[in-house]
GROMACS .gro file of C-alpha atoms in nm:
model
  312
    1UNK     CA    1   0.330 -15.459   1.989
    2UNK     CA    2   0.395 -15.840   1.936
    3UNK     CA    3   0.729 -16.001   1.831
    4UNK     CA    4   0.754 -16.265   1.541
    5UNK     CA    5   1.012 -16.409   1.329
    6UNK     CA    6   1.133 -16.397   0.977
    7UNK     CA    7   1.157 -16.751   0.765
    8UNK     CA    8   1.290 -16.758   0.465
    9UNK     CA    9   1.226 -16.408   0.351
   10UNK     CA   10   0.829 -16.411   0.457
   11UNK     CA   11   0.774 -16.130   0.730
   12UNK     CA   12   0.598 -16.367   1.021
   13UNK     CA   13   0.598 -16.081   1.301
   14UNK     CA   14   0.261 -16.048   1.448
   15UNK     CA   15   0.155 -15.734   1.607
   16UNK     CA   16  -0.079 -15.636   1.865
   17UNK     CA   17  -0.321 -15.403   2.096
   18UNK     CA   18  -0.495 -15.438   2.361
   19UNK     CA   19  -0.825 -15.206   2.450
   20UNK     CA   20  -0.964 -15.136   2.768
   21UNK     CA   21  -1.315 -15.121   2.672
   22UNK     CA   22  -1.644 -15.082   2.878
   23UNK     CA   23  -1.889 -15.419   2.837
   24UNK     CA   24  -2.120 -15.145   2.820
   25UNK     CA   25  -2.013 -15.047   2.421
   26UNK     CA   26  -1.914 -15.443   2.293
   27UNK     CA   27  -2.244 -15.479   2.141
   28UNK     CA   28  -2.129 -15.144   1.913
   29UNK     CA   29  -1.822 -15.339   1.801
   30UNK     CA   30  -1.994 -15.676   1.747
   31UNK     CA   31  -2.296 -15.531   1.599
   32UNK     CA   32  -2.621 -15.739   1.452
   33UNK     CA   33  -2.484 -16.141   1.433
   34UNK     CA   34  -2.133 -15.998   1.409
   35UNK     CA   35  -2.158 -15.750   1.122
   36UNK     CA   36  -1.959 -15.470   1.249
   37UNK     CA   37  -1.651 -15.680   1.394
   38UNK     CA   38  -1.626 -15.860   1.048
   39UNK     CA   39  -1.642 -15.529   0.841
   40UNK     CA   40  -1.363 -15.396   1.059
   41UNK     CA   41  -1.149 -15.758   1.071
   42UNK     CA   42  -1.222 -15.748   0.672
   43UNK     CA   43  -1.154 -15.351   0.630
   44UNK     CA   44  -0.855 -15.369   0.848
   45UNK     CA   45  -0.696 -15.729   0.756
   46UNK     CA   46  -0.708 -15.792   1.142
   47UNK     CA   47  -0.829 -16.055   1.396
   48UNK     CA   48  -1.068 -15.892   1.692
   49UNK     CA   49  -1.120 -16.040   2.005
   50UNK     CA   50  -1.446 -15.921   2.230
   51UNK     CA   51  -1.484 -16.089   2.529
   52UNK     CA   52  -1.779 -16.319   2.566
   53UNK     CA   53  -2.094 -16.170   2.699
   54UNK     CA   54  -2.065 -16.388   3.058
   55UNK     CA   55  -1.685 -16.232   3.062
   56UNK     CA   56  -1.596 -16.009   3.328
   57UNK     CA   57  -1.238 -15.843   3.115
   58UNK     CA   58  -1.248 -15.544   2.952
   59UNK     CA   59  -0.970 -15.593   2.701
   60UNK     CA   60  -1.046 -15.610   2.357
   61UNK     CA   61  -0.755 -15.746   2.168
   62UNK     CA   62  -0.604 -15.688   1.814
   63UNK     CA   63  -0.356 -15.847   1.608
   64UNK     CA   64  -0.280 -15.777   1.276
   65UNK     CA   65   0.007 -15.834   1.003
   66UNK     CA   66   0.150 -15.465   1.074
   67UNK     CA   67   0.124 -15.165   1.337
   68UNK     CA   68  -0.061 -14.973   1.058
   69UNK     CA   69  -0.316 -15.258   1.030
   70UNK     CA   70  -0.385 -15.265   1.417
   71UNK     CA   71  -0.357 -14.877   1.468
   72UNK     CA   72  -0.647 -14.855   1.202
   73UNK     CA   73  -0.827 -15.096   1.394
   74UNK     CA   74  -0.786 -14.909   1.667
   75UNK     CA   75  -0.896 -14.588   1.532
   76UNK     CA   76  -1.243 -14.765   1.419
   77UNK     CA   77  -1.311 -14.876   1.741
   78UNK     CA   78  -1.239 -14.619   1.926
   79UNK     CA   79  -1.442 -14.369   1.706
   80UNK     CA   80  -1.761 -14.641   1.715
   81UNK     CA   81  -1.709 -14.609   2.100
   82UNK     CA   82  -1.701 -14.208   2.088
   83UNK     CA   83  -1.997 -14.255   1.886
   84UNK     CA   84  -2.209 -14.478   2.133
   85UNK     CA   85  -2.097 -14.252   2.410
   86UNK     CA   86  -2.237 -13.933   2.236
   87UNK     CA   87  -2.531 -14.089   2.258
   88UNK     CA   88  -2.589 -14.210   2.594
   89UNK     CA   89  -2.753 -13.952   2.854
   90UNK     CA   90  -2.560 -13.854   3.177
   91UNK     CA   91  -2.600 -14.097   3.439
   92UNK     CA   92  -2.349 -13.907   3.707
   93UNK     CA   93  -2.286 -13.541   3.830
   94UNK     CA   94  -2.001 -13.450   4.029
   95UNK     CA   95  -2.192 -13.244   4.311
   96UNK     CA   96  -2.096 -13.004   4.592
   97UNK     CA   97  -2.441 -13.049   4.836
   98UNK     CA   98  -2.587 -12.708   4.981
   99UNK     CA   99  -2.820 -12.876   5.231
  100UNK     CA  100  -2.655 -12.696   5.526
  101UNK     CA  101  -2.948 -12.532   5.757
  102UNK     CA  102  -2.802 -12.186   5.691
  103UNK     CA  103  -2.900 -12.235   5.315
  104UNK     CA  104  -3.227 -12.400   5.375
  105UNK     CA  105  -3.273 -12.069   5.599
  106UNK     CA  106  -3.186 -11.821   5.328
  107UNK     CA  107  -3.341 -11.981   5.042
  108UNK     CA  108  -3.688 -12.027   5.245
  109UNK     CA  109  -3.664 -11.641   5.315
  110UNK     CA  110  -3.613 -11.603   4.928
  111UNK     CA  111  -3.868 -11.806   4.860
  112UNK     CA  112  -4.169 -11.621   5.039
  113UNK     CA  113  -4.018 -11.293   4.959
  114UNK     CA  114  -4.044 -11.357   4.594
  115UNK     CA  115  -4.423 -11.511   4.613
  116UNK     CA  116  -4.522 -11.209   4.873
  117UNK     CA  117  -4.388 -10.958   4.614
  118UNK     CA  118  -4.303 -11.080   4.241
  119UNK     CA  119  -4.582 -11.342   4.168
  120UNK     CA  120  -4.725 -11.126   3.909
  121UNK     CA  121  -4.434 -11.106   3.713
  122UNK     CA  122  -4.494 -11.275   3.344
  123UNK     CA  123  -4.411 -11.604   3.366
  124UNK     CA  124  -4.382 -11.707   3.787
  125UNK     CA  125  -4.481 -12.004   3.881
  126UNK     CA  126  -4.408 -12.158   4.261
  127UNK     CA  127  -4.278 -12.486   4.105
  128UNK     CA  128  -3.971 -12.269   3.967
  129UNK     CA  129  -3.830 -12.333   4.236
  130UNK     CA  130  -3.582 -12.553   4.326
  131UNK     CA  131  -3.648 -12.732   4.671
  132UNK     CA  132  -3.409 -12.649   4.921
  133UNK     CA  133  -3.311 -13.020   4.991
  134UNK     CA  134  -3.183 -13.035   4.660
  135UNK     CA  135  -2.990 -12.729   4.654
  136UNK     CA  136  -2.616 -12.788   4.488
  137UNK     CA  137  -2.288 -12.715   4.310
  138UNK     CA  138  -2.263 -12.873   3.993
  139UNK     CA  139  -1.898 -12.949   3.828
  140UNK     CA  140  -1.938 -13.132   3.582
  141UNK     CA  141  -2.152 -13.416   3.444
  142UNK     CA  142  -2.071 -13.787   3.373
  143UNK     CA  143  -2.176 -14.082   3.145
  144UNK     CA  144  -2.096 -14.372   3.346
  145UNK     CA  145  -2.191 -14.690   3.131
  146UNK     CA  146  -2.068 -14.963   3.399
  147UNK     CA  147  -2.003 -15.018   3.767
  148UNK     CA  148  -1.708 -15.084   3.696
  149UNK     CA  149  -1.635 -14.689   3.515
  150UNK     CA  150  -1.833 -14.586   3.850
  151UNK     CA  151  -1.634 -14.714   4.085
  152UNK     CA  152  -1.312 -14.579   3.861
  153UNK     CA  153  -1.508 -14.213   3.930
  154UNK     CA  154  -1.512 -14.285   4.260
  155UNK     CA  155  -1.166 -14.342   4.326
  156UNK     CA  156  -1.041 -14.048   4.135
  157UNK     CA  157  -1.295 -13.822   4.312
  158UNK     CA  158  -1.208 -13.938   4.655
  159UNK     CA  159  -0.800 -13.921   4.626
  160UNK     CA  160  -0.819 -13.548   4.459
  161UNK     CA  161  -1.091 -13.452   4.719
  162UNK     CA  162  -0.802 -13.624   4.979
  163UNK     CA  163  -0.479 -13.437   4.822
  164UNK     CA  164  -0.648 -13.130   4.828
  165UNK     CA  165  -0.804 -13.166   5.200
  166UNK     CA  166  -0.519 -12.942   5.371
  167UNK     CA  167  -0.564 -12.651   5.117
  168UNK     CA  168  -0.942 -12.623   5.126
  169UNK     CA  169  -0.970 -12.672   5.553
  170UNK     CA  170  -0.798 -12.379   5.644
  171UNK     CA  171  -0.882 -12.449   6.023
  172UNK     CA  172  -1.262 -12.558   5.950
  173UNK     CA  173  -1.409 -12.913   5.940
  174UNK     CA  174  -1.427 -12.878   5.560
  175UNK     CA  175  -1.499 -12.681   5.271
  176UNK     CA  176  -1.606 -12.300   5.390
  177UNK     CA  177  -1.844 -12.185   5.097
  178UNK     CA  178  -2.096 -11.903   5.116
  179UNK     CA  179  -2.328 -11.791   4.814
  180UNK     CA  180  -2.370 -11.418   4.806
  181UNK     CA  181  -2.630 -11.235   4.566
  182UNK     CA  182  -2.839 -11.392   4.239
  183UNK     CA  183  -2.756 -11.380   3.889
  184UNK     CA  184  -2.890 -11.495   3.548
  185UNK     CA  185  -2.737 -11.601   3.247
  186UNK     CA  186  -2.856 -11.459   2.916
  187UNK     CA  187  -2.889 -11.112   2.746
  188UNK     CA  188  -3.246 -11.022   2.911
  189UNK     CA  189  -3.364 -11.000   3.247
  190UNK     CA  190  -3.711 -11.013   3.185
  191UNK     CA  191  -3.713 -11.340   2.981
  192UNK     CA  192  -3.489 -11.562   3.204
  193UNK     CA  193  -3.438 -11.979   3.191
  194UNK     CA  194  -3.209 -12.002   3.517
  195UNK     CA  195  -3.186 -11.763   3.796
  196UNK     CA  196  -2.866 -11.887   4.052
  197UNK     CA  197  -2.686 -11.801   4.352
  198UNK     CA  198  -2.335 -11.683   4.333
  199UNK     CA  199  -2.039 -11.884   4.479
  200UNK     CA  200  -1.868 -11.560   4.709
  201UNK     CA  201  -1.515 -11.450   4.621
  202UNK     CA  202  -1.407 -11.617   4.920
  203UNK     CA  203  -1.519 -11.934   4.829
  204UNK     CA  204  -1.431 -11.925   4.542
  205UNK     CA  205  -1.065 -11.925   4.498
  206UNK     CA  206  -1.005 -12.268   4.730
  207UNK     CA  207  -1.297 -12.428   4.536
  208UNK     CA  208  -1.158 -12.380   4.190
  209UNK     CA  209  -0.845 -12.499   4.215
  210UNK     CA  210  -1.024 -12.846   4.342
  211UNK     CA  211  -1.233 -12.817   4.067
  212UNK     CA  212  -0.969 -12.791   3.803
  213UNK     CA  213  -0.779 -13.075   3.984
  214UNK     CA  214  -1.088 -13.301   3.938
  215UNK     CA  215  -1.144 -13.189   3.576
  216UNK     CA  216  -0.774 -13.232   3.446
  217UNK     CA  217  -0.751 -13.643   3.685
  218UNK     CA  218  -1.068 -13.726   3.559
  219UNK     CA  219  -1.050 -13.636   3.142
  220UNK     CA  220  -0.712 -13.805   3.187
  221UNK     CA  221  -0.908 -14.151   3.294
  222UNK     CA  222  -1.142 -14.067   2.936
  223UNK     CA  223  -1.424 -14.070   3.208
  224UNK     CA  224  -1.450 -13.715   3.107
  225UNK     CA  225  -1.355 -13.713   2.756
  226UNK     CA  226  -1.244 -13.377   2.541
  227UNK     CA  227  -1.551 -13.384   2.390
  228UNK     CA  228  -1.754 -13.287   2.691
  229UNK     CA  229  -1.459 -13.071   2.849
  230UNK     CA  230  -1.564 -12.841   2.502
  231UNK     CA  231  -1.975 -12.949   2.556
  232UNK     CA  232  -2.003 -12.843   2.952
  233UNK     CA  233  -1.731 -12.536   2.847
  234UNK     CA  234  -1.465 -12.634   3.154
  235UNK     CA  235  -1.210 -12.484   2.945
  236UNK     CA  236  -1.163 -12.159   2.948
  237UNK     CA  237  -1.075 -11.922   2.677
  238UNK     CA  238  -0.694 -11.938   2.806
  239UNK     CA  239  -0.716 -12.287   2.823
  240UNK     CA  240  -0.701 -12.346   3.192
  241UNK     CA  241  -0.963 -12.617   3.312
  242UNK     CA  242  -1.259 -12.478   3.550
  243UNK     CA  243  -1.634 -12.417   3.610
  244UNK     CA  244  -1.845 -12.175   3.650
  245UNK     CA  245  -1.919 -12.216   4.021
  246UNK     CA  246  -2.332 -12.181   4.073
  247UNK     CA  247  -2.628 -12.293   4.267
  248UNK     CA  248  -2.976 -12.305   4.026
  249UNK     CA  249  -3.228 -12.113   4.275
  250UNK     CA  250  -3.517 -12.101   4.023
  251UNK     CA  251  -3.542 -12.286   3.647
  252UNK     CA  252  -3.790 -12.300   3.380
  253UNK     CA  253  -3.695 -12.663   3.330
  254UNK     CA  254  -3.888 -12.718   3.653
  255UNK     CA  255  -4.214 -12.611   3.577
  256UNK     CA  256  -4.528 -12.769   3.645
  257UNK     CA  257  -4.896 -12.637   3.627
  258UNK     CA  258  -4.935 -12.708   3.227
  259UNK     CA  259  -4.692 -12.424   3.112
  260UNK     CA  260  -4.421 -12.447   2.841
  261UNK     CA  261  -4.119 -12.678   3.035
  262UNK     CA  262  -3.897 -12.410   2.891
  263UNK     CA  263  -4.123 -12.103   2.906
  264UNK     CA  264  -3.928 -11.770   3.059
  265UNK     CA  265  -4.010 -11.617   3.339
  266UNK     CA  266  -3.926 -11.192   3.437
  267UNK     CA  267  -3.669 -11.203   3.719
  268UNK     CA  268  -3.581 -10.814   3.662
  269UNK     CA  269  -3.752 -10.761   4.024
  270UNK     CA  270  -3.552 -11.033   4.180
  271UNK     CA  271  -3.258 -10.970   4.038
  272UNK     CA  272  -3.312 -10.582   4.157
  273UNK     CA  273  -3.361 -10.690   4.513
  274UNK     CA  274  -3.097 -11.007   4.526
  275UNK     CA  275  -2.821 -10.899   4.349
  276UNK     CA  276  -2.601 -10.816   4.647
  277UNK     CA  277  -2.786 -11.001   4.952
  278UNK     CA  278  -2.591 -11.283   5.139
  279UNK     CA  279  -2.769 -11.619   5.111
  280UNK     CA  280  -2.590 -11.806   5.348
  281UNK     CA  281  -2.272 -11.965   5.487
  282UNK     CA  282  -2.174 -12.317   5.582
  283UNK     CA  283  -1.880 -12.579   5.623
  284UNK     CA  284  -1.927 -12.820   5.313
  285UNK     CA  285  -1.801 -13.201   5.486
  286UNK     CA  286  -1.791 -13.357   5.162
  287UNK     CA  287  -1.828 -13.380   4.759
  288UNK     CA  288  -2.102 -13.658   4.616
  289UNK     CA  289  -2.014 -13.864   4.274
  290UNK     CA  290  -2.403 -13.826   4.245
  291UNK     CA  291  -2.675 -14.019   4.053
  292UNK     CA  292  -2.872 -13.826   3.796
  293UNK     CA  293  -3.225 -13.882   3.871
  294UNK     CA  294  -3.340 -14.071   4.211
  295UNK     CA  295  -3.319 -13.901   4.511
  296UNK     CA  296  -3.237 -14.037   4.867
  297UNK     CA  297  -3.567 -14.110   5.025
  298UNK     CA  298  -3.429 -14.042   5.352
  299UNK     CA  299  -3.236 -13.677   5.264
  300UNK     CA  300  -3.451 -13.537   4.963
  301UNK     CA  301  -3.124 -13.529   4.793
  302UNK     CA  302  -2.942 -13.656   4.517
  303UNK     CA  303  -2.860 -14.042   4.556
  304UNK     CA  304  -2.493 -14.074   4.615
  305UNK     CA  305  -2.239 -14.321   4.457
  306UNK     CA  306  -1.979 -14.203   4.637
  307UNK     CA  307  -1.876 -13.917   4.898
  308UNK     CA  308  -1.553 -13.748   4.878
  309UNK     CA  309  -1.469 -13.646   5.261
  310UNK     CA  310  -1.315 -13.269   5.271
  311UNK     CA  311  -1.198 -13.328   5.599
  312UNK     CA  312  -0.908 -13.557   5.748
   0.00000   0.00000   0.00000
């Protein structure tokens, strides 16, 4: 808040706010030759400063003739910034990579096990799949409008990842995480969407608590804001922050061959003959701050920002 000075009865002060805005959402605040930053100077009885499009700041600054004035401000930019960010797809996923050999083993055995004996059930298809270079953990998903906000995700992800190194080693070079029987999740196993690998009990424990470490640091930044803490449901009903640990084995969202992209497919067999099988165990090195979309030509997986090392 800014400081003035009273003369002769007339109330000088000034105050003030700064902003820490993306570039990314300035054209939402200046709007078509200026529109929306007038309306809110005019509706607010305040002066708005957006840095110039060649500007490298991210401070958008308000004064105004009282706190009320600025705080309103405030409030209108902030929600026009909310509403910009609703909009924008996911451009980062917080990933735990399962491209160990033991799960490339255990998923190829899967794999020809369910064409040899389920590929008359309604709905198969081979490109269900998911390719076993690509097989992951997600946590939680990002939208990451600048480099600047991505390499803010990257710090946060690699000083949890390095606070909680001694609790997750436990004398191995890493994470130790096994996946241990397939589940689905809605009401009917004949008409399933997504068919995943468990996360074992064993895993589990060590993993969560990282997990709900990264959640709570990073939707303190606003990288992850409330909003999508309540979209991706990381809170839990007692309000403790956390995810439902799973690897996607098989999807509808993957099909090919002219079908429905979201057509079911009947996993009861599957699910009959996987629902207590090990599917391997491996030492997980790091975490990836990964990029939704392109892969790593020279992996098959998910390009990485940034890798979190789970070792010292």
């Amino acid at each position: 808040m800014g400081t003035g000075r009273k003369d002769e009865g007339v109330d000088c002060r000034v105050f003030s706010k700064t902003m820490a805005i993306s570039p990314h959402f300035y054209k939402f605040l200046i709007g078509k030759k200026g529109s929306t930053k007038d309306r809110l100077q005019s509706d607010t009885g305040t002066n708005i400063v957006v840095p110039g499009p060649r500007s490298q700041s991210n401070q958008v600054e308000i004064t105004g003739p009282s706190q009320d004035a600025v705080d309103s401000a405030a409030t209108r930019i902030q929600m026009l910034v909310d509403s910009a960010l609703e909009s924008m797809p996911y451009t980062h996923f917080v990933s735990v990579p399962l491209v160990h050999a033991a799960f490339a083993t255990e998923l190829g055995k899967l794999i020809s096990n369910v064409k040899e004996n389920f590929a008359s059930a309604q709905g198969f298809d081979e490109s269900l799949f998911v390719s076993p270079k690509k097989l992951h953990l997600t946590l939680f998903m990002l939208k990451l409008p600048s480099p600047d906000a991505v390499r803010r995700a990257s710090n946060i992800l690699n000083g949890v990842c390095a606070a909680h190194c001694a609790d997750l080693q436990k004398g191995t070079p890493g994470l130790s995480l096994g996946l241990h029987g397939l589940e689905y999740m809605n009401d009917d196993p004949s008409e399933v969407d997504v068919l995943f690998a468990r996360v074992s009990p064993a895993s589990e424990n060590p993993l969560a608590k990282l997990c709900e470490a990264l959640i709570k640091t990073f939707a303190a930044s606003e990288l992850l804001p409330e909003s999508e803490v309540e979209r991706q449901r990381l809170r839990r009903p007692d309000g403790s922050l956390g995810v439902k640990l799973h690897a996607t084995v098989m999807s509808s969202k993957y099909r090919r061959n002219g079908g429905p992209q979201r057509q079911p497919f009947d996993a009861s067999g599957i699910l009959a003959s996987y629902k207590d099988v090990p599917l391997g165990q491996a030492d997980i090195p790091a975490l990836h701050l990964s990029v939704l979309g392109p892969v790593d030509a020279s992996t098959g997986y998910y390009t990485a920002a940034s890798r979190a090392q789970l070792r010292k």
